[in-house]
Short mmCIF file of C-alpha atoms in Angstrom, two decimals:
data_model
loop_
_atom_site.label_atom_id
_atom_site.label_comp_id
_atom_site.label_asym_id
_atom_site.label_seq_id
_atom_site.Cartn_x
_atom_site.Cartn_y
_atom_site.Cartn_z
CA UNK A 164 110.27 111.13 91.96
CA UNK A 165 107.20 111.68 90.16
CA UNK A 166 104.01 109.78 88.50
CA UNK A 167 104.34 109.15 85.06
CA UNK A 168 102.04 110.24 83.05
CA UNK A 169 98.56 109.07 83.01
CA UNK A 170 94.31 110.53 82.05
CA UNK A 171 93.27 111.93 84.69
CA UNK A 172 89.23 111.33 85.15
CA UNK A 173 86.77 112.35 87.37
CA UNK A 174 83.46 110.91 86.69
CA UNK A 175 80.86 112.32 89.16
CA UNK A 176 78.04 109.04 88.44
CA UNK A 177 77.87 105.57 89.05
CA UNK A 178 76.63 104.49 85.39
CA UNK A 179 80.20 106.97 84.29
CA UNK A 180 82.28 105.60 85.81
CA UNK A 181 81.01 102.33 84.74
CA UNK A 182 81.39 102.69 81.75
CA UNK A 183 84.63 104.92 81.77
CA UNK A 184 85.53 101.15 84.09
CA UNK A 185 84.08 98.99 81.09
CA UNK A 186 85.51 100.79 78.57
CA UNK A 187 89.24 101.48 78.98
CA UNK A 188 92.30 99.57 79.40
CA UNK A 189 94.98 99.96 81.91
CA UNK A 190 93.08 101.93 84.49
CA UNK A 191 92.84 101.95 88.46
CA UNK A 192 91.06 103.94 91.19
CA UNK A 193 92.30 106.23 93.38
CA UNK A 194 90.30 106.24 96.18
CA UNK A 195 91.78 107.89 99.01
CA UNK A 196 95.16 107.90 97.67
CA UNK A 197 97.45 106.41 100.84
CA UNK A 198 98.88 102.83 99.45
CA UNK A 199 98.43 103.36 95.46
CA UNK A 200 99.59 107.05 95.60
CA UNK A 201 102.61 106.46 97.21
CA UNK A 202 102.91 104.09 94.56
CA UNK A 203 102.55 106.09 91.57
CA UNK A 204 104.82 108.22 93.08
CA UNK A 205 107.54 105.16 92.94
CA UNK A 206 107.01 103.59 89.23
CA UNK A 207 105.64 100.34 91.02
CA UNK A 208 102.35 101.50 89.49
CA UNK A 209 102.09 103.06 86.04
CA UNK A 210 98.64 102.82 84.27
CA UNK A 211 97.38 104.51 81.66
CA UNK A 212 93.96 105.90 82.85
CA UNK A 213 93.84 106.73 86.84
CA UNK A 214 89.74 106.66 88.02
CA UNK A 215 89.64 109.19 91.22
CA UNK A 216 86.47 107.64 92.42
CA UNK A 217 86.25 111.22 95.32
CA UNK A 218 83.40 113.02 93.32
CA UNK A 219 80.99 109.81 92.64
CA UNK A 220 77.93 110.82 94.06
CA UNK A 221 76.54 107.98 96.81
CA UNK A 222 79.65 105.58 97.61
CA UNK A 223 80.06 106.73 101.37
CA UNK A 224 78.33 106.89 104.38
CA UNK A 225 78.03 104.67 107.74
CA UNK A 226 74.43 103.08 108.08
CA UNK A 227 73.82 100.47 110.85
CA UNK A 228 70.07 98.74 109.04
CA UNK A 229 68.80 95.06 110.03
CA UNK A 230 71.83 94.03 112.29
CA UNK A 231 74.26 94.62 109.69
CA UNK A 232 75.86 97.82 109.75
CA UNK A 233 77.21 99.39 105.99
CA UNK A 234 79.26 100.91 104.73
CA UNK A 235 80.29 103.18 101.56
CA UNK A 236 83.40 102.05 100.58
CA UNK A 237 84.53 105.58 99.64
CA UNK A 238 84.56 106.51 103.92
CA UNK A 239 87.22 107.94 105.09
CA UNK A 240 88.87 105.93 108.11
CA UNK A 241 88.99 109.29 110.15
CA UNK A 242 85.31 109.57 110.04
CA UNK A 243 84.98 105.08 109.88
CA UNK A 244 86.61 105.14 113.55
CA UNK A 245 84.81 109.03 114.88
CA UNK A 246 82.08 107.10 113.79
CA UNK A 247 79.68 106.76 116.93
CA UNK A 248 77.01 104.01 115.20
CA UNK A 249 80.61 101.73 114.49
CA UNK A 250 82.04 102.58 118.50
CA UNK A 251 77.80 101.53 119.72
CA UNK A 252 77.82 98.43 117.50
CA UNK A 253 81.83 96.35 116.07
CA UNK A 254 83.46 98.78 118.43
CA UNK A 255 86.51 96.21 117.29
CA UNK A 256 86.63 98.15 113.53
CA UNK A 257 87.11 102.04 115.94
CA UNK A 258 89.33 100.61 117.73
CA UNK A 259 91.55 99.02 114.54
CA UNK A 260 90.93 101.76 113.00
CA UNK A 261 93.06 103.83 115.40
CA UNK A 262 95.57 101.62 114.11
CA UNK A 263 95.90 102.34 110.31
CA UNK A 264 98.60 104.72 109.68
CA UNK A 265 98.13 108.47 110.68
CA UNK A 266 96.29 110.72 111.56
CA UNK A 267 96.96 112.57 108.34
CA UNK A 268 96.37 109.81 105.90
CA UNK A 269 93.73 108.14 108.29
CA UNK A 270 91.61 111.66 106.74
CA UNK A 271 92.12 110.99 103.47
CA UNK A 272 92.48 107.20 103.19
CA UNK A 273 89.18 104.95 102.59
CA UNK A 274 87.70 102.06 104.02
CA UNK A 275 87.32 100.25 100.98
CA UNK A 276 90.35 101.54 99.34
CA UNK A 277 92.96 99.58 102.70
CA UNK A 278 90.42 96.50 101.89
CA UNK A 279 90.55 96.43 98.24
CA UNK A 280 93.72 97.64 98.32
CA UNK A 281 94.77 94.26 100.66
CA UNK A 282 98.53 94.76 101.85
CA UNK A 283 98.86 92.59 103.64
CA UNK A 284 100.33 93.73 106.67
CA UNK A 285 97.21 95.97 106.06
CA UNK A 286 94.54 95.93 109.59
CA UNK A 287 90.74 96.40 108.45
CA UNK A 288 90.52 93.82 106.30
CA UNK A 289 91.70 90.93 109.84
CA UNK A 290 88.48 92.91 110.71
CA UNK A 291 87.39 92.62 107.72
CA UNK A 292 87.81 88.10 108.50
CA UNK A 293 86.73 88.08 111.93
CA UNK A 294 84.03 89.97 111.19
CA UNK A 295 82.54 87.34 108.95
CA UNK A 296 81.95 90.28 106.02
CA UNK A 297 80.33 90.39 102.76
CA UNK A 298 81.50 93.02 99.58
CA UNK A 299 79.11 94.21 97.39
CA UNK A 300 81.22 95.24 94.09
CA UNK A 301 79.31 96.67 91.20
CA UNK A 302 79.87 97.14 87.47
CA UNK A 303 77.68 97.82 84.29
CA UNK A 304 76.90 93.83 83.93
CA UNK A 305 74.99 94.95 88.15
CA UNK A 306 76.02 94.37 91.56
CA UNK A 307 77.44 91.38 93.33
CA UNK A 308 78.19 90.07 96.24
CA UNK A 309 80.78 88.13 98.24
CA UNK A 310 82.18 86.53 101.39
CA UNK A 311 85.78 89.24 102.82
CA UNK A 312 87.16 85.23 102.92
CA UNK A 313 87.03 84.62 99.04
CA UNK A 314 88.00 88.17 98.28
CA UNK A 315 92.23 87.60 97.87
CA UNK A 316 93.79 85.97 95.01
CA UNK A 317 96.96 86.45 96.44
CA UNK A 318 99.34 89.37 97.44
CA UNK A 319 97.81 92.86 96.78
CA UNK A 320 95.21 90.63 94.16
CA UNK A 321 91.25 90.32 94.35
CA UNK A 322 88.46 88.68 93.27
CA UNK A 323 87.91 92.26 91.72
CA UNK A 324 87.80 92.40 87.95
CA UNK A 325 88.42 95.12 85.88
CA UNK A 326 84.96 96.35 84.96
CA UNK A 327 84.61 96.56 88.23
CA UNK A 328 84.93 99.03 91.79
CA UNK A 329 84.62 97.69 95.55
CA UNK A 330 81.42 100.04 96.31
CA UNK A 331 80.17 98.75 100.28
CA UNK A 332 81.38 96.71 103.05
CA UNK A 333 78.99 95.43 105.54
CA UNK A 334 79.43 94.26 108.94
CA UNK A 335 77.11 91.56 110.72
CA UNK A 336 77.02 93.52 113.41
CA UNK A 337 77.56 90.96 116.83
CA UNK A 338 74.86 90.41 120.46
CA UNK A 339 75.11 94.02 121.92
CA UNK A 340 76.72 91.70 124.95
CA UNK A 341 80.04 91.03 123.00
CA UNK A 342 83.68 91.48 123.26
CA UNK A 343 85.79 92.06 120.98
CA UNK A 344 90.41 93.94 120.58
CA UNK A 345 92.67 94.47 118.13
CA UNK A 346 96.52 93.67 118.66
CA UNK A 347 98.83 94.37 116.62
CA UNK A 348 103.08 94.56 116.92
CA UNK A 349 104.59 97.50 115.04
CA UNK A 350 109.03 97.70 114.63
CA UNK A 351 107.51 101.94 115.34
CA UNK A 352 104.83 103.04 116.97
CA UNK A 353 102.12 103.77 115.00
CA UNK A 354 103.58 102.54 110.93
CA UNK A 355 103.01 98.57 109.51
CA UNK A 356 101.99 95.51 111.22
CA UNK A 357 104.32 92.80 111.44
CA UNK A 358 101.48 90.70 112.88
CA UNK A 359 97.61 92.11 114.45
CA UNK A 360 94.92 89.85 115.69
CA UNK A 361 91.20 90.77 115.96
CA UNK A 362 89.20 88.90 117.62
CA UNK A 363 85.51 89.11 118.49
CA UNK A 364 83.74 86.19 121.66
CA UNK A 365 80.48 86.57 122.96
CA UNK A 366 79.44 84.68 126.30
CA UNK A 367 76.11 82.20 126.92
CA UNK A 368 74.09 82.78 129.87
CA UNK A 369 76.86 80.35 131.78
CA UNK A 370 79.58 82.26 131.57
CA UNK A 371 80.86 80.38 128.88
CA UNK A 372 81.98 80.81 124.98
CA UNK A 373 78.75 81.09 122.45
CA UNK A 374 81.03 82.22 119.97
CA UNK A 375 84.90 83.05 119.30
CA UNK A 376 86.05 84.20 115.42
CA UNK A 377 90.19 85.13 115.58
CA UNK A 378 91.76 86.52 112.90
CA UNK A 379 94.98 86.82 111.87
CA UNK A 380 97.15 89.67 109.83
CA UNK A 381 100.64 89.69 108.90
CA UNK A 382 101.28 86.40 108.99
CA UNK A 383 100.24 84.82 104.55
CA UNK A 384 99.38 87.39 101.75
CA UNK A 385 96.03 88.23 102.99
CA UNK A 386 94.25 87.37 106.58
CA UNK A 387 93.32 83.78 108.52
CA UNK A 388 90.96 82.73 110.21
CA UNK A 389 92.41 80.91 113.49
CA UNK A 390 89.77 77.73 113.21
CA UNK A 391 91.49 75.73 115.70
CA UNK A 392 92.02 78.09 118.57
CA UNK A 393 88.17 79.51 117.56
CA UNK A 394 87.20 75.83 118.50
CA UNK A 395 89.72 75.21 122.00
CA UNK A 396 87.31 78.18 123.04
CA UNK A 397 83.61 77.31 122.51
CA UNK A 398 81.53 75.96 125.12
CA UNK A 399 84.66 76.43 127.50
CA UNK A 400 84.92 78.02 129.95
CA UNK A 401 86.92 81.34 129.28
CA UNK A 402 89.16 80.36 131.76
CA UNK A 403 93.20 80.66 131.75
CA UNK A 404 93.97 77.49 130.32
CA UNK A 405 91.32 77.91 127.14
CA UNK A 406 92.86 81.15 126.58
CA UNK A 407 96.65 79.35 126.50
CA UNK A 408 94.90 76.47 124.55
CA UNK A 409 93.76 78.44 122.16
CA UNK A 410 97.51 81.19 122.05
CA UNK A 411 98.50 77.68 121.25
CA UNK A 412 96.62 76.53 118.45
CA UNK A 413 97.37 80.11 116.53
CA UNK A 414 101.05 80.39 116.96
CA UNK A 415 100.77 76.83 114.52
CA UNK A 416 99.28 78.76 111.63
CA UNK A 417 101.53 78.55 108.47
CA UNK A 418 103.72 82.19 108.57
CA UNK A 419 106.13 83.30 105.55
CA UNK A 420 108.93 84.82 106.54
CA UNK A 421 110.05 88.62 105.10
CA UNK A 422 113.13 91.29 105.40
CA UNK A 423 111.99 91.83 108.74
CA UNK A 424 109.88 89.45 110.18
CA UNK A 425 111.08 85.15 110.51
CA UNK A 426 108.32 82.64 110.56
CA UNK A 427 109.67 81.74 113.46
CA UNK A 428 108.89 85.15 115.12
CA UNK A 429 105.57 85.81 112.80
CA UNK A 430 103.89 82.35 115.15
CA UNK A 431 105.31 83.48 118.00
CA UNK A 432 103.63 86.98 117.59
CA UNK A 433 100.74 85.76 116.62
CA UNK A 434 100.15 83.71 119.15
CA UNK A 435 101.18 86.25 121.55
CA UNK A 436 98.51 88.79 120.34
CA UNK A 437 96.11 85.95 120.56
CA UNK A 438 96.57 85.88 124.04
CA UNK A 439 96.49 89.66 124.68
CA UNK A 440 93.63 89.69 122.51
CA UNK A 441 91.47 87.18 123.80
CA UNK A 442 91.70 88.18 127.46
CA UNK A 443 90.06 92.23 126.83
CA UNK A 444 87.71 90.78 124.94
CA UNK A 445 86.91 87.76 127.04
CA UNK A 446 86.65 90.69 130.15
CA UNK A 447 85.13 93.47 128.08
CA UNK A 448 82.05 90.58 127.13
CA UNK A 449 81.89 89.24 130.11
CA UNK A 450 81.61 93.62 131.57
CA UNK A 451 78.27 94.12 131.86
CA UNK A 452 79.30 97.95 130.91
CA UNK A 453 80.33 97.42 127.76
CA UNK A 454 78.26 97.55 124.76
CA UNK B 10 102.89 115.49 78.07
CA UNK B 11 101.24 118.26 77.70
CA UNK B 12 97.72 117.63 79.28
CA UNK B 13 96.78 120.48 81.40
CA UNK B 14 93.97 120.93 83.31
CA UNK B 15 92.69 124.00 85.14
CA UNK B 16 92.63 124.76 88.71
CA UNK B 17 91.41 126.76 91.33
CA UNK B 18 92.52 126.31 94.92
CA UNK B 19 92.34 128.95 97.74
CA UNK B 20 95.17 129.03 99.79
CA UNK B 21 96.07 130.69 103.38
CA UNK B 22 92.97 133.07 102.09
CA UNK B 23 94.32 133.90 99.03
CA UNK B 24 92.53 131.73 95.28
CA UNK B 25 94.65 130.73 93.14
CA UNK B 26 94.66 129.90 89.56
CA UNK B 27 97.21 127.46 87.61
CA UNK B 28 97.37 124.98 85.16
CA UNK B 29 98.43 121.15 86.47
CA UNK B 30 100.25 118.47 84.58
CA UNK B 31 97.38 114.81 85.83
CA UNK B 32 100.62 113.30 87.55
CA UNK B 33 101.58 116.26 89.72
CA UNK B 34 100.67 115.82 93.54
CA UNK B 35 99.57 118.80 95.86
CA UNK B 36 103.54 119.32 97.07
CA UNK B 37 105.26 120.69 93.94
CA UNK B 38 101.75 122.80 92.81
CA UNK B 39 102.28 124.84 95.56
CA UNK B 40 106.64 124.79 96.36
CA UNK B 41 107.08 124.81 92.67
CA UNK B 42 103.94 126.64 91.10
CA UNK B 43 102.71 128.51 93.34
CA UNK B 44 106.81 129.51 95.52
CA UNK B 45 104.98 128.42 97.72
CA UNK B 46 108.12 126.77 99.44
CA UNK B 47 107.71 126.22 103.37
CA UNK B 48 106.08 123.00 102.54
CA UNK B 49 108.81 121.03 102.46
CA UNK B 50 109.27 117.31 100.70
CA UNK B 51 111.14 114.44 102.53
CA UNK B 52 109.93 110.66 101.02
CA UNK B 53 106.94 111.53 98.63
CA UNK B 54 105.62 107.78 99.84
CA UNK B 55 103.40 109.38 102.95
CA UNK B 56 105.77 108.11 105.97
CA UNK B 57 107.63 111.70 106.66
CA UNK B 58 105.29 113.33 106.49
CA UNK B 59 106.76 116.01 106.59
CA UNK B 60 104.18 117.31 103.47
CA UNK B 61 101.34 118.16 105.31
CA UNK B 62 99.15 121.14 105.44
CA UNK B 63 95.39 121.95 105.97
CA UNK B 64 92.84 120.40 102.79
CA UNK B 65 89.51 121.97 103.99
CA UNK B 66 90.60 121.79 107.36
CA UNK B 67 92.28 118.30 108.16
CA UNK B 68 95.65 117.12 107.77
CA UNK B 69 96.38 115.37 105.26
CA UNK B 70 100.21 114.15 102.48
CA UNK B 71 100.13 117.37 100.30
CA UNK B 72 102.60 114.59 98.47
CA UNK B 73 100.19 111.65 98.57
CA UNK B 74 97.19 113.89 96.54
CA UNK B 75 96.66 114.33 92.65
CA UNK B 76 96.53 118.37 92.56
CA UNK B 77 93.92 118.11 90.50
CA UNK B 78 92.13 116.28 92.81
CA UNK B 79 92.21 119.25 95.26
CA UNK B 80 90.34 121.83 92.46
CA UNK B 81 88.13 123.47 94.55
CA UNK B 82 88.96 122.93 97.83
CA UNK B 83 90.55 125.71 100.63
CA UNK B 84 94.64 124.72 101.33
CA UNK B 85 96.69 126.04 105.15
CA UNK B 86 100.72 125.95 104.74
CA UNK B 87 102.99 127.70 106.78
CA UNK B 88 102.52 130.56 104.97
CA UNK B 89 99.96 131.31 106.41
CA UNK B 90 100.46 130.11 110.33
CA UNK B 91 101.11 133.63 111.76
CA UNK B 92 100.18 136.69 111.98
CA UNK B 93 100.10 139.02 109.01
CA UNK B 94 102.38 141.36 111.16
CA UNK B 95 104.87 138.29 111.07
CA UNK B 96 103.51 137.87 115.37
CA UNK B 97 104.17 134.22 115.78
CA UNK B 98 101.28 131.20 116.14
CA UNK B 99 101.17 130.04 119.38
CA UNK B 100 102.34 126.81 118.35
CA UNK B 101 104.98 128.50 116.51
CA UNK B 102 106.19 130.10 120.24
CA UNK B 103 105.85 127.49 122.02
CA UNK B 104 108.07 124.85 119.49
CA UNK B 105 110.89 127.08 119.90
CA UNK B 106 110.13 128.05 123.76
CA UNK B 107 110.62 124.52 124.02
CA UNK B 108 113.27 123.39 121.17
CA UNK B 109 110.92 121.55 120.11
CA UNK B 110 113.31 122.37 116.33
CA UNK B 111 116.59 121.01 115.49
CA UNK B 112 117.12 121.39 111.83
CA UNK B 113 113.44 122.58 110.84
CA UNK B 114 112.89 119.95 108.28
CA UNK B 115 109.92 118.69 109.47
CA UNK B 116 108.30 121.65 111.43
CA UNK B 117 106.03 122.71 108.96
CA UNK B 118 105.14 119.10 109.17
CA UNK B 119 104.17 119.39 112.28
CA UNK B 120 103.18 122.92 112.94
CA UNK B 121 100.09 121.73 110.78
CA UNK B 122 99.34 118.57 112.51
CA UNK B 123 99.81 120.20 115.73
CA UNK B 124 97.43 122.55 114.40
CA UNK B 125 94.32 120.28 113.31
CA UNK B 126 95.22 119.34 117.26
CA UNK B 127 94.56 121.93 119.15
CA UNK B 128 91.26 122.29 116.60
CA UNK B 129 89.48 119.40 117.84
CA UNK B 130 90.63 119.77 121.08
CA UNK B 131 88.77 122.74 120.90
CA UNK B 132 89.66 123.57 124.64
CA UNK B 133 89.98 119.77 126.20
CA UNK B 134 93.12 118.99 127.35
CA UNK B 135 95.48 116.32 126.24
CA UNK B 136 98.03 114.05 127.78
CA UNK B 137 102.12 112.87 126.90
CA UNK B 138 100.14 110.39 124.84
CA UNK B 139 97.83 111.29 123.35
CA UNK B 140 100.48 114.74 121.61
CA UNK B 141 102.54 111.86 120.48
CA UNK B 142 100.28 109.64 119.55
CA UNK B 143 99.58 112.62 117.18
CA UNK B 144 102.20 113.40 116.75
CA UNK B 145 103.54 110.30 115.57
CA UNK B 146 103.05 111.01 111.24
CA UNK B 147 105.44 113.37 111.47
CA UNK B 148 109.20 111.96 111.18
CA UNK B 149 111.72 114.09 113.12
CA UNK B 150 115.52 112.59 111.91
CA UNK B 151 117.22 114.48 114.66
CA UNK B 152 115.08 113.16 117.33
CA UNK B 153 113.50 115.80 118.58
CA UNK B 154 111.01 115.06 119.88
CA UNK B 155 110.75 115.56 122.95
CA UNK B 156 110.90 119.44 122.76
CA UNK B 157 108.09 119.20 120.47
CA UNK B 158 105.98 117.48 123.02
CA UNK B 159 107.16 120.02 125.94
CA UNK B 160 105.79 122.69 123.02
CA UNK B 161 102.70 121.44 122.76
CA UNK B 162 101.94 119.91 126.35
CA UNK B 163 102.42 123.79 126.49
CA UNK B 164 100.53 125.61 124.27
CA UNK B 165 97.50 122.92 124.15
CA UNK B 166 96.89 122.66 127.71
CA UNK B 167 97.39 126.34 128.75
CA UNK B 168 97.43 125.72 131.75
CA UNK B 169 100.20 124.06 132.10
CA UNK B 170 102.31 126.21 130.79
CA UNK B 171 104.11 127.65 133.80
CA UNK B 172 104.94 123.77 135.72
CA UNK B 173 106.39 122.11 131.83
CA UNK B 174 109.42 124.36 131.78
CA UNK B 175 111.48 123.48 128.91
CA UNK B 176 113.86 120.63 128.32
CA UNK B 177 117.30 122.03 128.48
CA UNK B 178 116.27 124.79 131.04
CA UNK B 179 115.04 121.56 133.52
CA UNK B 180 118.43 119.55 132.80
CA UNK B 181 121.06 121.87 134.76
#
């Protein structure tokens, strides 16, 4: 099948981009296209105007400044996956990126695209929630920032207004000796996740859990923070009992069944994957060699 | 729909000036306008990998890229893989030798994926898990992966060629 006809726009500057976004009706922005192009090919989406971000200058790049990893929305997923800066300062993001689609789609897909699209099964939004990411959204009216946690307004819909575009994602960096892990279960090897879990932990000098962030994706329309699981860890020794308590808490998060996985199976996965991710993340946090 | 855009793409070393409708994806332009039908189309939503080509050296799904977006780019397709005299690329030879072809529909995409992998490895070795990870984006409905994996290991780890016998021979 082929996309329904549309007018194609290829702005090269932010000014041109935001003029188009502010003046056109029924327009969609095209980033890497790895989610939008299938929707166009299948005619699930039929915009009158397609605004291609790929030639707009200055929307990509990875930069660490003042303890914040700033990633331009148009940075390719493959570039994030291979970035030594990401690997050193937020290894969770690099690990999760390897689970996104396939190499052929990561070569083209962007980090901003996967966040703005907000597929319930997508991996990177789970990391963005665990890491307390902030999104920078721009329009002709100016720039605003919102917490990733406030982005979703329901299935595949976000706070980004029709005249706006997501331009950057800011990830606060955790202390160097933190531990992290990403786990997911898919129906076949590398493909859409049923449930995915992202974990960040840091230990204090006595070896107790000083900080913990746990996010679970795939349960409902947007990733959820497992706050009760975090509470079960913070201040405790990271032993089997604490991990089991956190996993049990994660397994009580709300879930919605779908054609592939019923609600209680998703909750079971949330518990099992939280346990596995915590075991790996805590081992890494306690290992001086792991940076 | 009459809107057309003029684009220039270099495919397998040859420059082509093509007029395309903005909604047409690259795979269709390669197949229908340039008559390069080696690039296959399976699902047209990014799952199967049959349409994999190299765009400026990196594998992409050509069904998920508008031809208009490829303006000014260099594209490599299966037609450009063998030598000009018809001699097969070592990856193609290895797939034949190790029975990595069944119906052959997914093969062009598989070859392009393995070419990217070979370039990225730049002589470093790879294990079976790595090969299977790389091939995950190419669906083979004949379930012929074992032959493909054997072929990839043999050609990407040339020192191992002597130890890896074709799977079929091994089972006799």
